[in-house]
Tab-separated table of C-alpha atoms and ligand atoms in Angstrom:
chain	number	residue	atom	x	y	z
A	440	UNK	CA	-1.994	-155.423	-188.165
A	441	UNK	CA	-3.602	-153.128	-185.592
A	442	UNK	CA	-6.033	-154.971	-183.320
A	443	UNK	CA	-8.971	-153.022	-181.924
A	444	UNK	CA	-11.307	-153.988	-179.083
A	445	UNK	CA	-14.778	-152.497	-179.615
A	446	UNK	CA	-17.053	-152.387	-176.578
A	447	UNK	CA	-20.726	-151.490	-177.059
A	448	UNK	CA	-22.010	-152.986	-180.310
A	449	UNK	CA	-25.426	-151.273	-180.406
A	450	UNK	CA	-27.108	-149.093	-183.023
A	451	UNK	CA	-23.944	-147.038	-183.474
A	452	UNK	CA	-21.164	-149.390	-182.358
A	453	UNK	CA	-22.071	-152.273	-184.665
A	454	UNK	CA	-21.901	-150.318	-187.947
A	455	UNK	CA	-18.801	-148.436	-186.731
A	456	UNK	CA	-17.041	-151.733	-185.993
A	457	UNK	CA	-18.074	-153.002	-189.438
A	458	UNK	CA	-16.297	-150.074	-191.084
A	459	UNK	CA	-13.131	-150.886	-189.114
A	460	UNK	CA	-13.377	-154.507	-190.288
A	461	UNK	CA	-13.822	-153.360	-193.896
A	462	UNK	CA	-10.703	-151.177	-193.525
A	463	UNK	CA	-8.666	-154.254	-192.581
A	464	UNK	CA	-8.374	-153.884	-188.812
A	465	UNK	CA	-8.711	-157.003	-186.656
A	466	UNK	CA	-11.682	-156.192	-184.416
A	467	UNK	CA	-12.483	-157.962	-181.149
A	468	UNK	CA	-15.882	-157.098	-179.692
A	469	UNK	CA	-17.851	-157.191	-176.475
A	470	UNK	CA	-21.427	-156.216	-175.642
A	471	UNK	CA	-23.651	-157.369	-172.772
A	472	UNK	CA	-26.294	-158.306	-175.332
A	473	UNK	CA	-26.111	-161.776	-176.938
A	474	UNK	CA	-27.840	-160.545	-180.077
A	475	UNK	CA	-25.365	-157.652	-180.479
A	476	UNK	CA	-22.429	-160.073	-180.178
A	477	UNK	CA	-24.074	-162.415	-182.705
A	478	UNK	CA	-24.612	-159.576	-185.197
A	479	UNK	CA	-20.966	-158.541	-184.742
A	480	UNK	CA	-19.789	-162.128	-185.367
A	481	UNK	CA	-22.018	-162.243	-188.463
A	482	UNK	CA	-20.194	-159.161	-189.783
A	483	UNK	CA	-16.797	-160.862	-189.433
A	484	UNK	CA	-15.794	-159.612	-185.969
A	485	UNK	CA	-14.383	-161.755	-183.198
A	486	UNK	CA	-16.821	-161.701	-180.240
A	487	UNK	CA	-15.843	-162.226	-176.589
A	488	UNK	CA	-17.963	-162.659	-173.476
A	489	UNK	CA	-16.157	-160.173	-171.221
A	490	UNK	CA	-14.375	-156.833	-171.385
A	491	UNK	CA	-11.239	-158.513	-170.028
A	492	UNK	CA	-11.010	-161.045	-172.877
A	493	UNK	CA	-11.886	-158.511	-175.578
A	494	UNK	CA	-9.215	-155.968	-174.597
A	495	UNK	CA	-6.445	-158.428	-173.619
A	496	UNK	CA	-4.665	-158.429	-176.975
A	497	UNK	CA	-5.785	-155.075	-178.383
A	498	UNK	CA	-3.628	-152.126	-179.481
A	499	UNK	CA	-6.604	-149.767	-179.104
A	500	UNK	CA	-9.916	-149.892	-177.245
A	501	UNK	CA	-13.022	-148.086	-178.532
A	502	UNK	CA	-16.134	-147.735	-176.384
A	503	UNK	CA	-19.615	-146.743	-177.649
A	504	UNK	CA	-21.804	-146.973	-174.545
A	505	UNK	CA	-25.051	-145.419	-173.248
A	506	UNK	CA	-23.834	-143.063	-170.478
A	507	UNK	CA	-21.023	-141.794	-168.260
A	508	UNK	CA	-21.644	-144.154	-165.322
A	509	UNK	CA	-21.355	-147.181	-167.631
A	510	UNK	CA	-18.260	-145.754	-169.343
A	511	UNK	CA	-16.586	-145.185	-165.962
A	512	UNK	CA	-17.421	-148.709	-164.827
A	513	UNK	CA	-16.264	-150.345	-168.070
A	514	UNK	CA	-12.874	-148.575	-167.859
A	515	UNK	CA	-12.254	-148.397	-164.120
A	516	UNK	CA	-14.141	-151.475	-162.803
A	517	UNK	CA	-12.232	-154.402	-161.288
A	518	UNK	CA	-12.762	-156.471	-164.475
A	519	UNK	CA	-12.570	-153.436	-166.713
A	520	UNK	CA	-10.390	-152.045	-169.472
A	521	UNK	CA	-7.609	-150.537	-167.334
A	522	UNK	CA	-7.147	-153.757	-165.363
A	523	UNK	CA	-6.862	-155.894	-168.491
A	524	UNK	CA	-5.569	-153.884	-171.442
A	525	UNK	CA	-2.006	-154.416	-172.620
A	526	UNK	CA	0.592	-151.770	-171.807
A	527	UNK	CA	0.542	-148.859	-174.240
A	528	UNK	CA	-2.953	-149.544	-175.602
A	529	UNK	CA	-4.789	-146.401	-176.765
A	530	UNK	CA	-8.250	-145.698	-175.286
A	531	UNK	CA	-10.961	-143.974	-177.358
A	532	UNK	CA	-14.382	-143.264	-175.848
A	533	UNK	CA	-16.894	-142.305	-178.545
A	534	UNK	CA	-19.966	-142.411	-176.276
A	535	UNK	CA	-21.780	-139.134	-175.607
A	536	UNK	CA	-21.191	-138.472	-171.899
A	537	UNK	CA	-20.730	-135.526	-169.534
A	538	UNK	CA	-17.532	-133.509	-169.791
A	539	UNK	CA	-16.593	-134.023	-166.117
A	540	UNK	CA	-16.723	-137.846	-166.352
A	541	UNK	CA	-14.813	-137.802	-169.653
A	542	UNK	CA	-12.007	-135.811	-168.001
A	543	UNK	CA	-12.063	-138.028	-164.895
A	544	UNK	CA	-11.771	-141.293	-166.861
A	545	UNK	CA	-9.021	-139.836	-169.067
A	546	UNK	CA	-7.071	-138.758	-166.027
A	547	UNK	CA	-7.492	-142.263	-164.517
A	548	UNK	CA	-6.172	-143.699	-167.817
A	549	UNK	CA	-3.115	-141.451	-167.673
A	550	UNK	CA	-2.594	-142.510	-164.044
A	551	UNK	CA	-2.421	-146.127	-165.267
A	552	UNK	CA	0.052	-145.224	-168.015
A	553	UNK	CA	-2.435	-145.205	-170.943
A	554	UNK	CA	-3.230	-142.456	-173.464
A	555	UNK	CA	-6.926	-141.673	-173.943
A	556	UNK	CA	-9.162	-139.395	-176.018
A	557	UNK	CA	-12.853	-138.549	-175.826
A	558	UNK	CA	-14.218	-138.745	-179.374
A	559	UNK	CA	-18.015	-138.311	-179.445
A	560	UNK	CA	-19.723	-138.250	-182.825
A	561	UNK	CA	-22.513	-136.620	-184.716
A	562	UNK	CA	-24.136	-138.084	-187.794
A	563	UNK	CA	-26.364	-140.741	-186.225
A	564	UNK	CA	-26.936	-144.313	-187.306
A	565	UNK	CA	-26.875	-143.322	-190.995
A	566	UNK	CA	-23.457	-141.709	-190.598
A	567	UNK	CA	-22.194	-144.713	-188.638
A	568	UNK	CA	-23.261	-147.072	-191.440
A	569	UNK	CA	-21.870	-144.853	-194.206
A	570	UNK	CA	-18.572	-144.196	-192.403
A	571	UNK	CA	-19.203	-140.444	-192.497
A	572	UNK	CA	-19.435	-139.571	-188.788
A	573	UNK	CA	-18.069	-136.247	-187.517
A	574	UNK	CA	-15.682	-136.958	-184.636
A	575	UNK	CA	-14.993	-134.244	-182.041
A	576	UNK	CA	-11.820	-135.275	-180.256
A	577	UNK	CA	-10.413	-134.153	-176.906
A	578	UNK	CA	-6.943	-135.162	-175.748
A	579	UNK	CA	-3.237	-134.452	-176.121
A	580	UNK	CA	-1.639	-133.916	-179.550
A	581	UNK	CA	0.135	-137.261	-179.170
A	582	UNK	CA	-3.046	-139.170	-178.310
A	583	UNK	CA	-4.922	-137.445	-181.162
A	584	UNK	CA	-2.192	-138.391	-183.639
A	585	UNK	CA	-2.542	-142.041	-182.616
A	586	UNK	CA	-6.375	-141.951	-182.676
A	587	UNK	CA	-6.804	-140.251	-186.062
A	588	UNK	CA	-5.903	-143.198	-188.363
A	589	UNK	CA	-8.127	-145.504	-186.309
A	590	UNK	CA	-11.100	-143.118	-186.531
A	591	UNK	CA	-10.571	-142.467	-190.262
A	592	UNK	CA	-12.565	-145.446	-191.676
A	593	UNK	CA	-15.589	-144.400	-189.587
A	594	UNK	CA	-15.309	-140.678	-190.278
A	595	UNK	CA	-16.342	-137.979	-192.706
A	596	UNK	CA	-14.626	-135.368	-190.543
A	597	UNK	CA	-12.302	-135.473	-187.522
A	598	UNK	CA	-11.678	-132.301	-185.489
A	599	UNK	CA	-9.183	-132.024	-182.641
A	600	UNK	CA	-11.066	-129.786	-180.187
A	601	UNK	CA	-8.294	-129.401	-177.604
A	602	UNK	CA	-7.515	-131.052	-174.284
A	603	UNK	CA	-9.312	-133.986	-172.675
A	604	UNK	CA	-13.099	-133.442	-172.407
A	605	UNK	CA	-13.176	-130.814	-175.166
A	606	UNK	CA	-14.679	-133.285	-177.654
A	607	UNK	CA	-17.655	-133.753	-175.328
A	608	UNK	CA	-17.744	-129.983	-174.725
A	609	UNK	CA	-18.021	-129.314	-178.484
A	610	UNK	CA	-20.727	-131.963	-178.817
A	611	UNK	CA	-22.973	-130.596	-176.025
A	612	UNK	CA	-22.541	-126.983	-177.152
A	613	UNK	CA	-23.400	-127.890	-180.761
A	614	UNK	CA	-26.472	-129.885	-179.783
A	615	UNK	CA	-27.710	-127.187	-177.387
A	616	UNK	CA	-27.433	-124.724	-180.307
A	617	UNK	CA	-29.275	-127.193	-182.573
A	618	UNK	CA	-32.159	-127.510	-180.065
A	619	UNK	CA	-32.437	-123.730	-179.784
A	620	UNK	CA	-32.310	-123.205	-183.565
A	621	UNK	CA	-34.918	-125.925	-184.239
A	622	UNK	CA	-37.290	-124.326	-181.727
A	623	UNK	CA	-36.598	-120.904	-183.256
A	624	UNK	CA	-37.316	-122.093	-186.807
A	625	UNK	CA	-40.482	-123.839	-185.582
A	626	UNK	CA	-41.708	-120.705	-183.802
A	627	UNK	CA	-41.141	-118.655	-186.963
A	628	UNK	CA	-43.193	-121.091	-189.107
A	629	UNK	CA	-45.956	-121.193	-186.481
A	630	UNK	CA	-46.155	-117.395	-186.263
A	631	UNK	CA	-46.001	-117.115	-190.067
A	632	UNK	CA	-48.927	-119.531	-190.416
A	633	UNK	CA	-50.908	-117.592	-187.804
A	634	UNK	CA	-50.310	-114.458	-189.891
A	635	UNK	CA	-51.412	-116.165	-193.114
A	636	UNK	CA	-47.910	-116.701	-194.538
A	637	UNK	CA	-47.395	-119.773	-196.756
A	638	UNK	CA	-44.712	-122.220	-195.470
A	639	UNK	CA	-42.893	-122.397	-198.830
A	640	UNK	CA	-42.921	-118.619	-199.239
A	641	UNK	CA	-41.473	-118.096	-195.760
A	642	UNK	CA	-38.875	-120.816	-196.440
A	643	UNK	CA	-37.818	-119.145	-199.713
A	644	UNK	CA	-37.392	-115.824	-197.901
A	645	UNK	CA	-35.632	-117.055	-194.724
A	646	UNK	CA	-33.413	-119.583	-196.542
A	647	UNK	CA	-31.900	-116.648	-198.436
A	648	UNK	CA	-31.948	-114.161	-195.581
A	649	UNK	CA	-30.482	-113.780	-192.097
A	650	UNK	CA	-32.715	-116.518	-190.631
A	651	UNK	CA	-30.854	-119.158	-192.673
A	652	UNK	CA	-29.572	-122.119	-190.623
A	653	UNK	CA	-29.235	-125.928	-190.764
A	654	UNK	CA	-32.535	-126.458	-188.898
A	655	UNK	CA	-34.270	-124.536	-191.696
A	656	UNK	CA	-32.490	-125.525	-194.892
A	657	UNK	CA	-31.393	-129.123	-194.199
A	658	UNK	CA	-33.854	-130.351	-191.586
A	659	UNK	CA	-36.900	-128.145	-192.183
A	660	UNK	CA	-39.622	-128.878	-189.571
A	661	UNK	CA	-42.544	-128.377	-191.990
A	662	UNK	CA	-43.359	-130.762	-194.854
A	663	UNK	CA	-42.570	-129.605	-198.370
A	664	UNK	CA	-39.549	-127.301	-198.692
A	665	UNK	CA	-36.858	-129.931	-197.882
A	666	UNK	CA	-38.167	-133.292	-199.152
A	667	UNK	CA	-35.653	-135.406	-197.173
A	668	UNK	CA	-36.515	-133.891	-193.769
A	669	UNK	CA	-38.438	-136.013	-191.196
A	670	UNK	CA	-41.424	-133.627	-191.413
A	671	UNK	CA	-42.205	-135.338	-194.739
A	672	UNK	CA	-42.535	-138.765	-193.097
A	673	UNK	CA	-44.654	-137.864	-190.078
A	674	UNK	CA	-41.598	-136.937	-187.964
A	675	UNK	CA	-40.192	-140.468	-187.876
A	676	UNK	CA	-36.559	-140.108	-186.641
A	677	UNK	CA	-33.956	-139.101	-187.739
A	678	UNK	CA	-32.833	-137.856	-184.387
A	679	UNK	CA	-35.363	-138.789	-181.732
A	680	UNK	CA	-36.512	-136.318	-179.074
A	681	UNK	CA	-35.248	-138.696	-176.327
A	682	UNK	CA	-31.712	-138.555	-177.774
A	683	UNK	CA	-31.853	-134.755	-178.097
A	684	UNK	CA	-33.015	-134.597	-174.488
A	685	UNK	CA	-30.118	-136.791	-173.365
A	686	UNK	CA	-27.684	-134.310	-174.947
A	687	UNK	CA	-29.545	-131.292	-173.512
A	688	UNK	CA	-29.363	-132.806	-170.024
A	689	UNK	CA	-25.591	-133.180	-170.464
A	690	UNK	CA	-25.471	-129.522	-171.558
A	691	UNK	CA	-27.473	-128.480	-168.497
A	692	UNK	CA	-25.111	-130.498	-166.275
A	693	UNK	CA	-22.211	-128.560	-167.817
A	694	UNK	CA	-24.122	-125.291	-167.252
A	695	UNK	CA	-24.582	-126.216	-163.568
A	696	UNK	CA	-20.878	-127.123	-163.261
A	697	UNK	CA	-19.604	-123.944	-164.923
A	698	UNK	CA	-22.236	-121.309	-164.095
A	699	UNK	CA	-22.416	-120.281	-167.788
A	700	UNK	CA	-25.502	-118.178	-168.566
A	701	UNK	CA	-27.633	-120.082	-171.148
A	702	UNK	CA	-31.244	-118.886	-170.859
A	703	UNK	CA	-32.244	-120.171	-174.321
A	704	UNK	CA	-30.547	-123.540	-173.804
A	705	UNK	CA	-32.271	-123.902	-170.447
A	706	UNK	CA	-35.664	-123.141	-172.013
A	707	UNK	CA	-34.950	-125.573	-174.869
A	708	UNK	CA	-34.227	-128.303	-172.291
A	709	UNK	CA	-37.568	-127.533	-170.570
A	710	UNK	CA	-39.462	-127.711	-173.878
A	711	UNK	CA	-37.911	-131.050	-174.915
A	712	UNK	CA	-38.458	-132.419	-171.376
A	713	UNK	CA	-42.163	-131.566	-171.693
A	714	UNK	CA	-42.401	-133.131	-175.166
A	715	UNK	CA	-40.726	-136.300	-173.925
A	716	UNK	CA	-42.940	-136.275	-170.803
A	717	UNK	CA	-46.027	-136.213	-173.060
A	718	UNK	CA	-44.902	-139.580	-174.450
A	719	UNK	CA	-43.243	-138.286	-177.638
A	720	UNK	CA	-39.628	-139.272	-176.966
A	721	UNK	CA	-39.666	-141.418	-180.112
A	722	UNK	CA	-40.758	-138.544	-182.380
A	723	UNK	CA	-38.047	-136.752	-184.357
A	724	UNK	CA	-36.849	-133.638	-182.513
A	725	UNK	CA	-38.121	-131.430	-185.373
A	726	UNK	CA	-41.633	-132.521	-184.282
A	727	UNK	CA	-41.217	-129.834	-181.606
A	728	UNK	CA	-43.120	-127.619	-184.078
A	729	UNK	CA	-46.254	-129.651	-183.260
A	730	UNK	CA	-45.485	-129.652	-179.544
A	731	UNK	CA	-45.365	-125.840	-179.620
A	732	UNK	CA	-48.867	-125.654	-181.142
A	733	UNK	CA	-50.203	-128.128	-178.587
A	734	UNK	CA	-50.850	-130.830	-181.228
A	735	UNK	CA	-48.589	-133.318	-179.440
B	583	NAD	P1	-27.445	-148.468	-178.056
B	583	NAD	O1	-28.265	-148.542	-176.817
B	583	NAD	O2	-28.018	-148.953	-179.342
B	583	NAD	O3	-26.043	-149.228	-177.828
B	583	NAD	C1	-25.359	-149.268	-176.613
B	583	NAD	C2	-24.835	-150.697	-176.450
B	583	NAD	O4	-24.044	-150.741	-175.266
B	583	NAD	C3	-25.947	-151.734	-176.288
B	583	NAD	O5	-25.793	-152.745	-177.267
B	583	NAD	C4	-25.742	-152.283	-174.875
B	583	NAD	O6	-26.051	-153.662	-174.744
B	583	NAD	C5	-24.257	-152.014	-174.682
B	583	NAD	N1	-23.845	-151.962	-173.274
B	583	NAD	C6	-24.447	-151.342	-172.241
B	583	NAD	N2	-23.728	-151.515	-171.104
B	583	NAD	C7	-22.644	-152.256	-171.447
B	583	NAD	C8	-21.532	-152.758	-170.728
B	583	NAD	N3	-21.388	-152.525	-169.412
B	583	NAD	N4	-20.609	-153.482	-171.401
B	583	NAD	C9	-20.745	-153.728	-172.732
B	583	NAD	N5	-21.790	-153.285	-173.466
B	583	NAD	C10	-22.716	-152.551	-172.825
B	583	NAD	O7	-26.997	-146.929	-178.173
B	583	NAD	P2	-26.405	-146.204	-179.469
B	583	NAD	O8	-27.502	-145.504	-180.195
B	583	NAD	O9	-25.492	-147.123	-180.190
B	583	NAD	O10	-25.570	-145.028	-178.752
B	583	NAD	C11	-24.295	-145.256	-178.188
B	583	NAD	C12	-23.691	-143.922	-177.788
B	583	NAD	O11	-23.600	-143.087	-178.946
B	583	NAD	C13	-24.539	-143.135	-176.771
B	583	NAD	O12	-23.688	-142.506	-175.859
B	583	NAD	C14	-25.279	-142.146	-177.639
B	583	NAD	O13	-25.651	-140.973	-176.938
B	583	NAD	C15	-24.253	-141.851	-178.704
B	583	NAD	N6	-24.803	-141.371	-179.967
B	583	NAD	C16	-25.881	-141.979	-180.518
B	583	NAD	C17	-26.394	-141.500	-181.723
B	583	NAD	C18	-27.584	-142.163	-182.384
B	583	NAD	O14	-28.125	-141.580	-183.320
B	583	NAD	N7	-28.003	-143.347	-181.964
B	583	NAD	C19	-25.782	-140.404	-182.354
B	583	NAD	C20	-24.654	-139.825	-181.785
B	583	NAD	C21	-24.177	-140.313	-180.578
């Protein structure tokens, strides 16, 4: 039986590890938080009190951690994954982190004789619980082939995006596009209202015309046309503004590193920074429609 060490048992990691347990993997877990380890034990996982103990006997290590600095420390630190994992173990980082750090940690893994992929996800806590996450994977063909069957029980879709770091690249580019499209849809509704256009009428037109996009037809920022969208429950997330801003900051870091010209992405990052700065980081990111009118 394949044994997996899962490090970072938070909002995403805990339900992801549960789906691996349900699929019959032996899962060893570590998190700094006592309550996270207790919840993991309650779900049938085997908790440990250090990275070293959790990874010692594992065939694969999965990390689901808050940011790049923590990921780097967990892998490369003196008591970290590289120093304690067994020879040949596969490393999978599913955290959302910057492309440069993802490539750096992967190259350190290769230097220690391990294979590693970056495999960030979209789909949120709901997708993690349902086992329907979209994984965007960066790494060699060989590493991807080893990672795929391990990701399967947690996934609705798994895409190999190319070499190391390309999973994170796909994730930041997609989320930058999402931020821009949500602001665009919101601006169109706001202008339509100012011109006396009914929300549902504009939705019916744009949803069947060239303005059609996910931000309009699946996640509509006004109440009514798409009953399941957060606009219908006072913009309770969903996908919180603070999380969108985290991803936009990673996109802007990549823009600074590459010199790519992204005027709309840059403006979207400014708008979500202002919304977060006004104390609305916990509001769903589609609440930007109210930020644009000055309501929040
Ligand atoms: P979270 O804060 O709920 O979980 C992170 C966990 O990591 C916490 O339990 C924390 O105690 C643990 N941790 C921190 N430092 C650690 C260390 N050194 N060793 C072991 N454990 C440590 O965050 P989350 O929502 O589960 O997100 C995890 C990652 O997934 C982030 O990179 C996030 O951007 C990404 N992500 C989140 C969502 C979402 O909707 N929540 C969606 C897609 C991607």
